[in-house]
């Protein structure tokens, strides 16, 4: 059966068809849809774990227990899970374990651009790389087989362009029959207890495994030589292979489906058959270095860029510059003189509950140590209310460090509900235990919004839709030893301000839960009601423009006195959150109840 | 069509708009149409950080065999712009002489609504587009969609307009792909939206 699937959907299908029973992940672009596709499939267990390390430990546990397992994360997620990644390499497993890792070249939605093939090599874990959805599907099963054959976790490395592009996939549509009886847990302490004595015995085993894998790579069918014109030989992998094929239809290619370890013999043979050998790969010169280590002369990053994504245009231009293609190969491009165009960066949605909270922080002149989530967008003008953002969970720890260093003013920490569970919790415990006067705001929108509204321990639902415990931040903070805790409606600017002032006056750890569900949630959508500006009262003072809501726009009408354009509210965008109405000192923006009263009077 | 046979060269579609406008659905339909008429198809979309309000692009390629999921600079044969400013932002993606359909609809970005930037007027937009191609067409997609009772179907109106330029694709294939991908209770509305867009282009020529 043929289906048109994204790489992520194809991975989910591949996992299901190859009998993966347990899968765990933390949502992260571009990897999120893998678990969302997998979770509703029959006879599987899938979960959102609070962070990637937990997810990997869960998958390892399932594989120790003899079930095929999958852990999924974006590239930076593997930084969080790195500790587990390394021990899992040491212990090996009882059943197949595939770790799906999605790198994000060009950082479409990430804070850095790391190439995680280096992690695979670092931890001596084989790395497979698909170049389209079909291979994304097929390589999951292949990875699990390799995992079992060589007693190792296997990394399946995707990139954004593989995850989020779609092509045809031939599916089996069937799954091997499930285990009928539950086997006993196999105890093997020398293998699974990594105390120094055991670990010392394991390390040579791991090195030997890499040697065997390298031999296996020589005949691995996804490492494929396509011999055509011998003047140019291209080694490539992943989506870069597709760009290379498009630009050099006649060149000889060695396409590597396994990029760690590399097949030395195959590479030597390929090199000997072509006149000029180049590598086309995204991000790091990973294959280039591996080939050079074999003593083979090769070019790569001297021709193609190390930063960002490739595409056929980049590959073609670079190839022309390096004399690999004639200038006539250039595709004609017309770049008209456009003059300055207004940019359209991502922004907080109209009606976003974070807008109100962070507006108040800005109004009070506070420095905010922020975190990864929708609210990160509040760093931009006109809101300009967020001042640091490093990685998931960094906000509270950074604010604590600032407080301990001692500065004139008070910084606050702000992070989302899901991020709090991810890595904010231990950081808050640190604030409580080591007593800094950090005020932490949990921007609690009742979901993991930025990745597309996933559940977490605060929502009371699991990924597979079961009802579950709903953790209360307030009780948690109390248990950690934080006495000063406020819960406020994030749309209520006065309440947010009062809570913040109370916390800042006190010299102790404090927590504010600024709660209001994300404006895009189905329940919130039902409440949408566009507000209106009373043009007679508005004098174009511009206060309401400073909150950075895209629904507040300048109208064509100028105020007679000030000469400034009056405000208008776009009814297609406005949700009626009333943040602008609270900001307007002239009461020119009608509140919801006023609009309803007006309507009733008209009838 | 005979000179640009898809055996050698893919047909490349670029779709660009603002988050929340339905560009992704439109590209899904376009991919389905390509598959229905027997092409190999690849589709690629860029997810930004925001849910609503940021720039969004999506790309679809049809050919006997498609390698890259991306369209290179100057390689788009058809460009569907769901918003006027976004048409300008991506116009160099179009093959010189390619076809661009522009939704006659503006969503001013924050920098415009807060008064720091100016939104380009239609004359300036036409000037810039015409440097790349004479085949640019305005589609009153919002007005047509509103006349059918729902501004949201403007994305399908645009697809209907596009279909006019692909005479080798049977109308039935388009309509079936549209109906399969929209919520069932809106299937008739979307079909009317598609036909309205298609007709608008026929009148225009
Ligand atoms: S998705 Fe929700 S939380 Fe994120 S910016 Fe939009 S309204 Fe705010
Ligand atoms: S804050 Fe009030 S008075 Fe000032 S521009 Fe906005 S609506 Fe008009
Ligand atoms: S009420 Fe005001 S702040 Fe809220 S969405 Fe509408 S225009 Fe934006």
Short mmCIF file of N, CA, C and O in Angstrom, two decimals, chain A residues 78-185:
data_model
loop_
_atom_site.label_atom_id
_atom_site.label_comp_id
_atom_site.label_asym_id
_atom_site.label_seq_id
_atom_site.Cartn_x
_atom_site.Cartn_y
_atom_site.Cartn_z
N UNK A 78 19.23 15.67 22.56
CA UNK A 78 20.25 14.66 22.86
C UNK A 78 21.31 15.21 23.82
O UNK A 78 21.94 14.45 24.55
N UNK A 79 21.47 16.53 23.86
CA UNK A 79 22.35 17.10 24.89
C UNK A 79 21.81 16.78 26.27
O UNK A 79 22.55 16.44 27.19
N UNK A 80 20.48 16.89 26.41
CA UNK A 80 19.86 16.60 27.70
C UNK A 80 19.97 15.10 28.00
O UNK A 80 20.18 14.70 29.14
N UNK A 81 19.85 14.30 26.98
CA UNK A 81 19.84 12.84 27.16
C UNK A 81 21.24 12.24 27.04
O UNK A 81 21.38 11.01 27.09
N UNK A 82 22.26 13.07 26.90
CA UNK A 82 23.59 12.55 26.57
C UNK A 82 24.07 11.51 27.58
O UNK A 82 24.66 10.49 27.20
N UNK A 83 23.85 11.77 28.84
CA UNK A 83 24.31 10.83 29.86
C UNK A 83 23.78 9.43 29.61
O UNK A 83 24.52 8.44 29.65
N UNK A 84 22.50 9.35 29.31
CA UNK A 84 21.88 8.05 29.07
C UNK A 84 22.34 7.45 27.75
O UNK A 84 22.49 6.24 27.62
N UNK A 85 22.56 8.30 26.77
CA UNK A 85 23.03 7.87 25.46
C UNK A 85 24.34 7.09 25.61
O UNK A 85 24.54 6.04 25.00
N UNK A 86 25.21 7.58 26.48
CA UNK A 86 26.52 6.94 26.64
C UNK A 86 26.43 5.64 27.44
O UNK A 86 27.07 4.66 27.10
N UNK A 87 25.62 5.62 28.51
CA UNK A 87 25.57 4.35 29.26
C UNK A 87 24.87 3.28 28.44
O UNK A 87 25.24 2.10 28.50
N UNK A 88 23.87 3.69 27.65
CA UNK A 88 23.15 2.69 26.85
C UNK A 88 24.08 2.07 25.82
O UNK A 88 23.95 0.89 25.49
N UNK A 89 25.02 2.86 25.33
CA UNK A 89 26.01 2.30 24.41
C UNK A 89 26.85 1.26 25.13
O UNK A 89 27.18 0.21 24.57
N UNK A 90 27.20 1.52 26.38
CA UNK A 90 28.03 0.59 27.15
C UNK A 90 27.30 -0.71 27.46
O UNK A 90 27.87 -1.79 27.33
N UNK A 91 26.03 -0.61 27.87
CA UNK A 91 25.36 -1.82 28.33
C UNK A 91 24.82 -2.67 27.18
O UNK A 91 24.72 -3.87 27.31
N UNK A 92 24.45 -2.03 26.09
CA UNK A 92 23.68 -2.76 25.10
C UNK A 92 22.31 -3.11 25.67
O UNK A 92 21.92 -2.56 26.72
N UNK A 93 21.57 -4.00 24.99
CA UNK A 93 20.17 -4.21 25.35
C UNK A 93 19.73 -5.63 25.05
O UNK A 93 20.45 -6.38 24.41
N UNK A 94 18.53 -5.95 25.48
CA UNK A 94 17.97 -7.28 25.21
C UNK A 94 17.16 -7.29 23.91
O UNK A 94 17.04 -8.31 23.26
N UNK A 95 16.56 -6.13 23.57
CA UNK A 95 15.80 -6.02 22.33
C UNK A 95 16.18 -4.71 21.65
O UNK A 95 16.81 -3.85 22.26
N UNK A 96 15.79 -4.58 20.41
CA UNK A 96 16.23 -3.43 19.62
C UNK A 96 15.83 -2.08 20.21
O UNK A 96 14.73 -1.90 20.70
N UNK A 97 16.78 -1.14 20.13
CA UNK A 97 16.50 0.23 20.56
C UNK A 97 16.95 1.19 19.47
O UNK A 97 18.13 1.19 19.09
N UNK A 98 16.01 1.99 18.94
CA UNK A 98 16.37 3.01 17.96
C UNK A 98 16.17 4.38 18.61
O UNK A 98 15.14 4.64 19.24
N UNK A 99 17.19 5.21 18.49
CA UNK A 99 17.10 6.58 19.01
C UNK A 99 16.98 7.49 17.80
O UNK A 99 17.92 7.63 17.02
N UNK A 100 15.79 8.06 17.64
CA UNK A 100 15.57 8.92 16.48
C UNK A 100 15.96 10.34 16.88
O UNK A 100 15.46 10.88 17.87
N UNK A 101 16.87 10.90 16.12
CA UNK A 101 17.42 12.22 16.43
C UNK A 101 17.22 13.12 15.21
O UNK A 101 17.65 12.78 14.12
N UNK A 102 16.56 14.26 15.41
CA UNK A 102 16.29 15.16 14.28
C UNK A 102 17.11 16.44 14.42
O UNK A 102 16.85 17.25 15.29
N UNK A 103 18.11 16.56 13.55
CA UNK A 103 18.92 17.79 13.53
C UNK A 103 18.17 18.88 12.79
O UNK A 103 17.29 18.60 11.98
N UNK A 104 18.55 20.13 13.06
CA UNK A 104 17.84 21.27 12.47
C UNK A 104 18.81 22.22 11.78
O UNK A 104 19.05 23.33 12.26
N UNK A 105 19.37 21.81 10.61
CA UNK A 105 20.24 22.73 9.89
C UNK A 105 19.48 24.02 9.53
O UNK A 105 18.31 23.95 9.19
N UNK A 106 20.13 25.14 9.65
CA UNK A 106 19.57 26.47 9.45
C UNK A 106 18.77 26.95 10.66
O UNK A 106 18.27 28.07 10.69
N UNK A 107 18.62 26.07 11.68
CA UNK A 107 17.96 26.49 12.91
C UNK A 107 16.60 27.12 12.67
O UNK A 107 16.32 28.22 13.12
N UNK A 108 15.75 26.41 11.94
CA UNK A 108 14.40 26.91 11.70
C UNK A 108 13.69 27.19 13.02
O UNK A 108 12.92 28.13 13.13
N UNK A 109 13.92 26.36 14.02
CA UNK A 109 13.36 26.66 15.34
C UNK A 109 14.24 26.04 16.42
O UNK A 109 13.81 25.17 17.16
N UNK A 110 15.47 26.50 16.47
CA UNK A 110 16.43 25.96 17.44
C UNK A 110 17.43 27.04 17.81
O UNK A 110 17.60 28.00 17.08
N UNK A 111 18.12 26.80 18.93
CA UNK A 111 19.08 27.81 19.39
C UNK A 111 20.49 27.57 18.88
O UNK A 111 21.35 28.42 19.04
N UNK A 112 20.76 26.40 18.30
CA UNK A 112 22.09 26.15 17.72
C UNK A 112 21.96 25.14 16.59
O UNK A 112 20.87 24.67 16.29
N UNK A 113 23.09 24.82 16.01
CA UNK A 113 23.06 24.05 14.76
C UNK A 113 24.00 22.85 14.84
O UNK A 113 24.77 22.60 13.93
N UNK A 114 23.96 22.11 15.91
CA UNK A 114 24.93 21.03 16.09
C UNK A 114 24.66 19.85 15.15
O UNK A 114 23.52 19.59 14.77
N UNK A 115 25.72 19.14 14.81
CA UNK A 115 25.64 17.98 13.93
C UNK A 115 25.80 16.73 14.79
O UNK A 115 26.89 16.39 15.23
N UNK A 116 24.70 16.02 15.02
CA UNK A 116 24.73 14.94 16.01
C UNK A 116 25.34 13.64 15.51
O UNK A 116 25.39 12.66 16.25
N UNK A 117 25.82 13.63 14.27
CA UNK A 117 26.60 12.46 13.87
C UNK A 117 27.83 12.35 14.78
O UNK A 117 28.33 11.26 15.03
N UNK A 118 28.26 13.52 15.29
CA UNK A 118 29.41 13.51 16.19
C UNK A 118 29.09 12.79 17.49
O UNK A 118 29.94 12.15 18.08
N UNK A 119 27.84 12.91 17.94
CA UNK A 119 27.43 12.18 19.15
C UNK A 119 27.50 10.67 18.90
O UNK A 119 27.88 9.91 19.77
N UNK A 120 27.05 10.26 17.72
CA UNK A 120 27.06 8.84 17.41
C UNK A 120 28.49 8.31 17.52
O UNK A 120 28.75 7.30 18.17
N UNK A 121 29.41 9.03 16.92
CA UNK A 121 30.80 8.59 16.96
C UNK A 121 31.33 8.68 18.39
O UNK A 121 32.04 7.78 18.86
N UNK A 122 31.00 9.74 19.08
CA UNK A 122 31.44 10.00 20.46
C UNK A 122 31.06 8.81 21.35
O UNK A 122 31.85 8.32 22.14
N UNK A 123 29.82 8.33 21.18
CA UNK A 123 29.32 7.26 22.05
C UNK A 123 29.47 5.88 21.41
O UNK A 123 28.99 4.90 21.96
N UNK A 124 30.09 5.79 20.24
CA UNK A 124 30.29 4.52 19.51
C UNK A 124 28.96 3.85 19.17
O UNK A 124 28.79 2.64 19.37
N UNK A 125 28.03 4.67 18.73
CA UNK A 125 26.71 4.15 18.36
C UNK A 125 26.53 4.31 16.86
O UNK A 125 26.77 5.39 16.32
N UNK A 126 26.13 3.26 16.14
CA UNK A 126 25.98 3.39 14.68
C UNK A 126 24.91 4.43 14.32
O UNK A 126 23.93 4.59 15.03
N UNK A 127 25.15 5.11 13.21
CA UNK A 127 24.25 6.18 12.77
C UNK A 127 23.73 5.89 11.37
O UNK A 127 24.51 5.74 10.43
N UNK A 128 22.41 5.80 11.23
CA UNK A 128 21.78 5.60 9.92
C UNK A 128 21.12 6.89 9.49
O UNK A 128 20.57 7.62 10.32
N UNK A 129 21.16 7.17 8.18
CA UNK A 129 20.57 8.42 7.68
C UNK A 129 19.73 8.18 6.43
O UNK A 129 20.27 7.83 5.39
N UNK A 130 18.42 8.41 6.54
CA UNK A 130 17.56 8.29 5.36
C UNK A 130 17.64 9.53 4.48
O UNK A 130 17.98 10.62 4.95
N UNK A 131 17.32 9.36 3.20
CA UNK A 131 17.34 10.51 2.29
C UNK A 131 15.96 10.85 1.74
O UNK A 131 15.81 11.76 0.95
N UNK A 132 14.93 10.09 2.13
CA UNK A 132 13.55 10.45 1.81
C UNK A 132 12.63 9.67 2.75
O UNK A 132 13.09 8.93 3.62
N UNK A 133 11.33 9.83 2.57
CA UNK A 133 10.38 9.20 3.50
C UNK A 133 10.43 7.68 3.43
O UNK A 133 10.31 6.99 4.44
N UNK A 134 10.60 7.14 2.20
CA UNK A 134 10.68 5.69 2.07
C UNK A 134 11.82 5.13 2.93
O UNK A 134 11.65 4.17 3.67
N UNK A 135 12.98 5.76 2.81
CA UNK A 135 14.11 5.28 3.60
C UNK A 135 13.91 5.54 5.09
O UNK A 135 14.34 4.74 5.92
N UNK A 136 13.25 6.64 5.42
CA UNK A 136 12.96 6.92 6.83
C UNK A 136 12.15 5.77 7.40
O UNK A 136 12.39 5.29 8.51
N UNK A 137 11.18 5.30 6.61
CA UNK A 137 10.35 4.17 7.02
C UNK A 137 11.19 2.90 7.13
O UNK A 137 11.20 2.23 8.16
N UNK A 138 11.93 2.58 6.08
CA UNK A 138 12.63 1.30 6.02
C UNK A 138 13.75 1.20 7.06
O UNK A 138 13.99 0.15 7.63
N UNK A 139 14.43 2.32 7.28
CA UNK A 139 15.62 2.27 8.13
C UNK A 139 15.29 2.08 9.62
O UNK A 139 16.15 1.71 10.40
N UNK A 140 14.04 2.32 10.00
CA UNK A 140 13.68 2.06 11.40
C UNK A 140 13.83 0.56 11.68
O UNK A 140 14.48 0.16 12.66
N UNK A 141 13.25 -0.25 10.81
CA UNK A 141 13.36 -1.69 10.98
C UNK A 141 14.80 -2.17 10.88
O UNK A 141 15.25 -3.01 11.66
N UNK A 142 15.52 -1.60 9.92
CA UNK A 142 16.93 -1.95 9.75
C UNK A 142 17.72 -1.60 11.02
O UNK A 142 18.54 -2.38 11.50
N UNK A 143 17.42 -0.42 11.57
CA UNK A 143 18.12 0.02 12.79
C UNK A 143 17.87 -0.96 13.93
O UNK A 143 18.77 -1.31 14.69
N UNK A 144 16.63 -1.42 14.05
CA UNK A 144 16.31 -2.35 15.14
C UNK A 144 17.02 -3.69 14.95
O UNK A 144 17.50 -4.30 15.91
N UNK A 145 17.09 -4.14 13.70
CA UNK A 145 17.81 -5.39 13.43
C UNK A 145 19.29 -5.24 13.79
O UNK A 145 19.88 -6.12 14.43
N UNK A 146 19.89 -4.13 13.38
CA UNK A 146 21.30 -3.89 13.69
C UNK A 146 21.49 -3.82 15.20
O UNK A 146 22.43 -4.37 15.76
N UNK A 147 20.56 -3.15 15.85
CA UNK A 147 20.62 -3.01 17.30
C UNK A 147 20.69 -4.39 17.97
O UNK A 147 21.50 -4.63 18.87
N UNK A 148 19.84 -5.30 17.49
CA UNK A 148 19.81 -6.63 18.10
C UNK A 148 21.01 -7.47 17.69
O UNK A 148 21.60 -8.18 18.50
N UNK A 149 21.42 -7.32 16.44
CA UNK A 149 22.54 -8.12 15.95
C UNK A 149 23.85 -7.74 16.66
O UNK A 149 24.67 -8.58 16.97
N UNK A 150 24.03 -6.43 16.90
CA UNK A 150 25.31 -5.96 17.45
C UNK A 150 25.21 -5.52 18.92
O UNK A 150 26.17 -5.00 19.47
N UNK A 151 24.06 -5.72 19.53
CA UNK A 151 23.86 -5.38 20.93
C UNK A 151 24.21 -3.91 21.21
O UNK A 151 25.05 -3.60 22.08
N UNK A 152 23.59 -3.03 20.47
CA UNK A 152 23.87 -1.60 20.61
C UNK A 152 22.63 -0.78 20.31
O UNK A 152 21.81 -1.19 19.49
N UNK A 153 22.46 0.36 20.96
CA UNK A 153 21.44 1.29 20.46
C UNK A 153 21.85 1.80 19.09
O UNK A 153 23.05 1.81 18.78
N UNK A 154 20.91 2.18 18.26
CA UNK A 154 21.23 2.72 16.94
C UNK A 154 20.59 4.10 16.80
O UNK A 154 19.43 4.29 17.17
N UNK A 155 21.38 5.04 16.29
CA UNK A 155 20.82 6.37 16.04
C UNK A 155 20.28 6.43 14.62
O UNK A 155 20.96 6.07 13.67
N UNK A 156 19.02 6.87 14.49
CA UNK A 156 18.46 7.18 13.17
C UNK A 156 18.44 8.70 13.09
O UNK A 156 17.68 9.35 13.80
N UNK A 157 19.32 9.24 12.26
CA UNK A 157 19.44 10.70 12.21
C UNK A 157 18.61 11.27 11.06
O UNK A 157 18.84 10.96 9.90
N UNK A 158 17.66 12.11 11.43
CA UNK A 158 16.88 12.86 10.44
C UNK A 158 17.38 14.30 10.45
O UNK A 158 18.09 14.71 11.36
N UNK A 159 16.99 15.06 9.45
CA UNK A 159 17.16 16.50 9.50
C UNK A 159 15.80 17.12 9.19
O UNK A 159 14.90 16.42 8.71
N UNK A 160 15.66 18.41 9.46
CA UNK A 160 14.38 19.09 9.25
C UNK A 160 13.78 18.76 7.90
O UNK A 160 12.58 18.50 7.77
N UNK A 161 14.63 18.76 6.88
CA UNK A 161 14.13 18.60 5.52
C UNK A 161 13.64 17.18 5.26
O UNK A 161 12.82 16.95 4.39
N UNK A 162 14.16 16.21 5.99
CA UNK A 162 13.65 14.84 5.89
C UNK A 162 12.38 14.72 6.72
O UNK A 162 11.37 14.17 6.28
N UNK A 163 12.40 15.27 7.92
CA UNK A 163 11.26 15.18 8.82
C UNK A 163 10.02 15.82 8.22
O UNK A 163 8.91 15.29 8.32
N UNK A 164 10.20 16.99 7.63
CA UNK A 164 9.05 17.79 7.21
C UNK A 164 8.82 17.84 5.71
O UNK A 164 8.11 18.70 5.22
N UNK A 165 9.47 16.95 4.95
CA UNK A 165 9.08 16.87 3.55
C UNK A 165 8.39 15.53 3.36
O UNK A 165 8.62 14.58 4.10
N UNK A 166 7.53 15.47 2.36
CA UNK A 166 6.72 14.27 2.14
C UNK A 166 7.02 13.67 0.78
O UNK A 166 7.26 14.40 -0.19
N UNK A 167 7.00 12.35 0.73
CA UNK A 167 7.09 11.65 -0.54
C UNK A 167 6.40 10.30 -0.39
O UNK A 167 5.97 9.94 0.71
N UNK A 168 6.30 9.57 -1.49
CA UNK A 168 5.55 8.31 -1.46
C UNK A 168 6.30 7.24 -0.67
O UNK A 168 7.51 7.11 -0.78
N UNK A 169 5.55 6.46 0.08
CA UNK A 169 6.13 5.37 0.86
C UNK A 169 5.33 4.10 0.61
O UNK A 169 4.09 4.11 0.70
N UNK A 170 6.04 3.03 0.32
CA UNK A 170 5.39 1.71 0.20
C UNK A 170 5.35 1.11 1.60
O UNK A 170 6.39 0.87 2.21
N UNK A 171 4.13 0.91 2.11
CA UNK A 171 3.98 0.36 3.47
C UNK A 171 3.59 -1.10 3.40
O UNK A 171 2.98 -1.55 2.44
N UNK A 172 3.93 -1.84 4.47
CA UNK A 172 3.43 -3.21 4.60
C UNK A 172 2.02 -3.19 5.19
O UNK A 172 1.17 -3.99 4.81
N UNK A 173 1.83 -2.29 6.14
CA UNK A 173 0.52 -2.20 6.80
C UNK A 173 0.26 -3.30 7.80
O UNK A 173 -0.84 -3.43 8.31
N UNK A 174 1.28 -4.11 8.07
CA UNK A 174 1.11 -5.17 9.08
C UNK A 174 2.24 -5.11 10.09
O UNK A 174 3.27 -4.49 9.86
N UNK A 175 2.02 -5.79 11.19
CA UNK A 175 2.94 -5.74 12.31
C UNK A 175 3.18 -7.16 12.76
O UNK A 175 2.27 -7.98 12.73
N UNK A 176 4.41 -7.49 13.18
CA UNK A 176 4.63 -8.85 13.67
C UNK A 176 3.73 -9.11 14.87
O UNK A 176 3.42 -8.18 15.62
N UNK A 177 3.30 -10.35 15.06
CA UNK A 177 2.39 -10.64 16.18
C UNK A 177 3.04 -10.27 17.52
O UNK A 177 4.24 -10.43 17.70
N UNK A 178 2.23 -9.73 18.42
CA UNK A 178 2.74 -9.32 19.73
C UNK A 178 3.11 -10.54 20.56
O UNK A 178 2.61 -11.63 20.34
N UNK A 179 4.01 -10.32 21.53
CA UNK A 179 4.35 -11.39 22.47
C UNK A 179 3.08 -11.83 23.20
O UNK A 179 2.33 -10.99 23.66
N UNK A 180 2.86 -13.12 23.27
CA UNK A 180 1.66 -13.55 23.98
C UNK A 180 1.94 -13.70 25.48
O UNK A 180 1.18 -13.22 26.31
N UNK A 181 3.08 -14.34 25.83
CA UNK A 181 3.36 -14.42 27.27
C UNK A 181 4.44 -13.41 27.64
O UNK A 181 5.18 -12.95 26.77
N UNK A 182 4.47 -13.06 28.90
CA UNK A 182 5.45 -12.09 29.36
C UNK A 182 6.69 -12.84 29.85
O UNK A 182 6.63 -13.57 30.83
N UNK A 183 7.82 -12.66 29.17
CA UNK A 183 9.03 -13.37 29.59
C UNK A 183 9.57 -12.77 30.88
O UNK A 183 9.28 -11.61 31.18
N UNK A 184 10.32 -13.55 31.64
CA UNK A 184 10.92 -12.99 32.86
C UNK A 184 12.00 -11.98 32.49
O UNK A 184 12.60 -12.07 31.41
N UNK A 185 12.22 -11.03 33.35
CA UNK A 185 13.26 -10.02 33.15
C UNK A 185 14.61 -10.71 33.27
O UNK A 185 14.88 -11.41 34.24
#
